[in-house]
């Protein structure tokens, strides 16, 4: 039985819309599920108190600080390397063998599963270099993981700068570097920042890498060589040990809220970028 | 312009950072893992039995587990994702898709441990009571992974569909086809290499996922026989045993990581080649 | 550029603020003992504020490895006896702990003989009806290989026979408990100290798994908890071990459900 094309069209539209709505529904379900069970247990005390009793009571201040420090190390290490690489690829190279190799490297690195970064970080930073389970080991391993993302988004941002900007600068006698730093980068900055912010979001939620390199200490870290627990790791430990489902949900709520805020700011930044261009 | 030369030299050096990291990773893994191949022979690692205490390092059960779970995730995720991408790129109004696309991308921002947790608490018991088996199974893992790779598939497919020249669509409509007929018979086939890339990227992401899989797939050590059976993936095996493995056991785990690494690199290179070869 | 310089100097400032590593004590190993180690660390740090104690998990085998390689100052292992690779390490027993065989609270079975336990976990008995329960397949839940809990169970209850190939593996006491608590057909084993209303502990050869029965020897599934160190141990770590063995430390362990060493 063949449906008339117009009926098929209607059918298809509804079906496709339904699927899309279903997917959005899944996302809302996940977020609401966590929020519903967790929001009740969040209080100012929860956010500011240290972990007590293996996580059954007390708060999660140490994990908030731990997350912040590990992500900070990762971004501080990966951003200069990443943005410089992007500048080189977008502005300084004409293609050729070396560039091909570099691009291949970036591409492969972006595909490496997170567990391998955890493994690599464990062997190199924790054991061989002797940093032990620490914020430093965790941050450096995460830096390796987010490096390709920062490079790609930064390069795209740089490439989206109209050629005219460069031509004008050159015609005024600027060197390549002056052109790049004064004409191109400022224009591409929002795009570059977006990439960095998105990497922050990824790093905050990452668990496999961090557990093997930064460990699971529950105390407030006092130096970069201290082990620390991130919110994601804390959630994982609480949830799987069944120690305190309430606190697990609360931790997950904070975690998801942090990621939502980070992603939302990235999008608002992109939006301003787009609007400013019209 | 010596200053300029210096700067471009410095930039080149940082550009090598990715390659350096990649090489370091490869070197460390090969150094730790390659020796085991001398013991087991190149194909000895592909045996059926994984029993490290008795020097058996067959990773076939985990290869099978990874394949089933990834395949399941693709079977669920690809049609769903491509159809949703079609809706967003073809049928939805600009404003609607501008809102829905970032929302769907949020799915990628949710940490994998949260997915695993919800899978254990909510999905696995449903599978166990409705369909049987332990609940912690290939099916549970496939469903959760499918959701996790949806943003990748949708995003890349949307790009592919939007890259199809407008003339294709306009020509088809001008000949009297409906929007859906156009999408199904003209646009999607034209976008197929981009969609294929999205599938490959999704596959790479699914194979590499660890935390969620450890929580919901059951981690058994034998070859699974149905989708309701528990299974262990290559990544889960590495994560579970790495902390305490010594000697040959540790080398075997690194060898597993090498195999995984090579496989994903090959997948990614294929995706890259495809993306260069446009229409 | 300026941003980068600021960031780098911040980083070096942070690194230089780091305590010298002699005041950091790292423990790693047994996930069964980990929560208790954290509790002890909490109590210890109340009186000794200039020390940092980091507790990691990973399983008893990680504990032994970390102690040997130096990644940890103190390795924690809950094993019946120490394996040969630990021969070069100093060891001290700080507590002991029993293993309870657990099932879902609605399971009709509430006792098993040692032979039945062995047969179930090795896969020879596959259906609950063979031991007096409903007609349903038995789902075995076990710990991963590097776990001291697993190795102890293998040695004491299975007499080192191989575990059933159909078993599901979880990597902590908590997840084993959750798996059994949510599946009416599951059976598993966890530390006695972690048994609560979510699961039902079985009588083993007629003996209830309680700390008293472990202490008086009636209940056989028990293993000691070792703290392992290299022979040259930093004073801060030695001080912590002394605390664990002190009256206060032992009292804390007893309150939390373990059997103290003294």
PDB file of C-alpha atoms in Angstrom, chain B residues 49 51-53 128 133-134 136 214 218-222 230 232 240 243-244 246, chain C residues 58 61-62 65 139 144-146 151 162 165-171 182-184:
ATOM      1  CA  UNK B  49      40.730 -17.488  28.241  1.00  0.00           C
ATOM      2  CA  UNK B  51      43.128 -15.941  33.662  1.00  0.00           C
ATOM      3  CA  UNK B  52      46.113 -13.841  34.651  1.00  0.00           C
ATOM      4  CA  UNK B  53      46.910 -15.873  37.733  1.00  0.00           C
ATOM      5  CA  UNK B 128      16.206  -7.566  34.537  1.00  0.00           C
ATOM      6  CA  UNK B 133      19.185 -11.870  32.750  1.00  0.00           C
ATOM      7  CA  UNK B 134      21.155  -9.930  35.314  1.00  0.00           C
ATOM      8  CA  UNK B 136      23.808  -5.515  34.068  1.00  0.00           C
ATOM      9  CA  UNK B 214      32.280  -0.673  34.184  1.00  0.00           C
ATOM     10  CA  UNK B 218      28.581  -6.671  34.420  1.00  0.00           C
ATOM     11  CA  UNK B 219      32.273  -7.265  33.744  1.00  0.00           C
ATOM     12  CA  UNK B 220      32.173 -10.995  33.218  1.00  0.00           C
ATOM     13  CA  UNK B 221      35.281 -12.697  31.852  1.00  0.00           C
ATOM     14  CA  UNK B 222      33.780 -15.092  29.356  1.00  0.00           C
ATOM     15  CA  UNK B 230      27.058  -9.415  31.117  1.00  0.00           C
ATOM     16  CA  UNK B 232      33.564  -6.838  29.795  1.00  0.00           C
ATOM     17  CA  UNK B 240      39.670  -2.762  36.558  1.00  0.00           C
ATOM     18  CA  UNK B 243      46.083  -0.843  39.515  1.00  0.00           C
ATOM     19  CA  UNK B 244      47.406  -4.123  40.740  1.00  0.00           C
ATOM     20  CA  UNK B 246      52.376  -6.974  37.873  1.00  0.00           C
TER      21      UNK B 246
ATOM     22  CA  UNK C  58      42.599   0.107  44.309  1.00  0.00           C
ATOM     23  CA  UNK C  61      47.282  -5.958  45.244  1.00  0.00           C
ATOM     24  CA  UNK C  62      47.583  -2.226  44.522  1.00  0.00           C
ATOM     25  CA  UNK C  65      52.590  -2.817  44.573  1.00  0.00           C
ATOM     26  CA  UNK C 139      23.671 -15.299  39.841  1.00  0.00           C
ATOM     27  CA  UNK C 144      37.846  -8.532  40.917  1.00  0.00           C
ATOM     28  CA  UNK C 145      41.092 -10.483  41.058  1.00  0.00           C
ATOM     29  CA  UNK C 146      43.286  -7.936  42.762  1.00  0.00           C
ATOM     30  CA  UNK C 151      41.595 -13.687  47.309  1.00  0.00           C
ATOM     31  CA  UNK C 162      38.184 -21.495  40.203  1.00  0.00           C
ATOM     32  CA  UNK C 165      32.915 -18.494  34.664  1.00  0.00           C
ATOM     33  CA  UNK C 166      29.414 -17.030  34.654  1.00  0.00           C
ATOM     34  CA  UNK C 167      30.130 -14.749  37.598  1.00  0.00           C
ATOM     35  CA  UNK C 168      29.608 -10.999  37.452  1.00  0.00           C
ATOM     36  CA  UNK C 169      32.483  -8.944  38.823  1.00  0.00           C
ATOM     37  CA  UNK C 170      32.199  -5.711  40.717  1.00  0.00           C
ATOM     38  CA  UNK C 171      35.137  -3.792  42.035  1.00  0.00           C
ATOM     39  CA  UNK C 182      18.807  -5.303  43.846  1.00  0.00           C
ATOM     40  CA  UNK C 183      18.683  -8.844  42.458  1.00  0.00           C
ATOM     41  CA  UNK C 184      16.580 -11.529  44.184  1.00  0.00           C
TER      42      UNK C 184
END
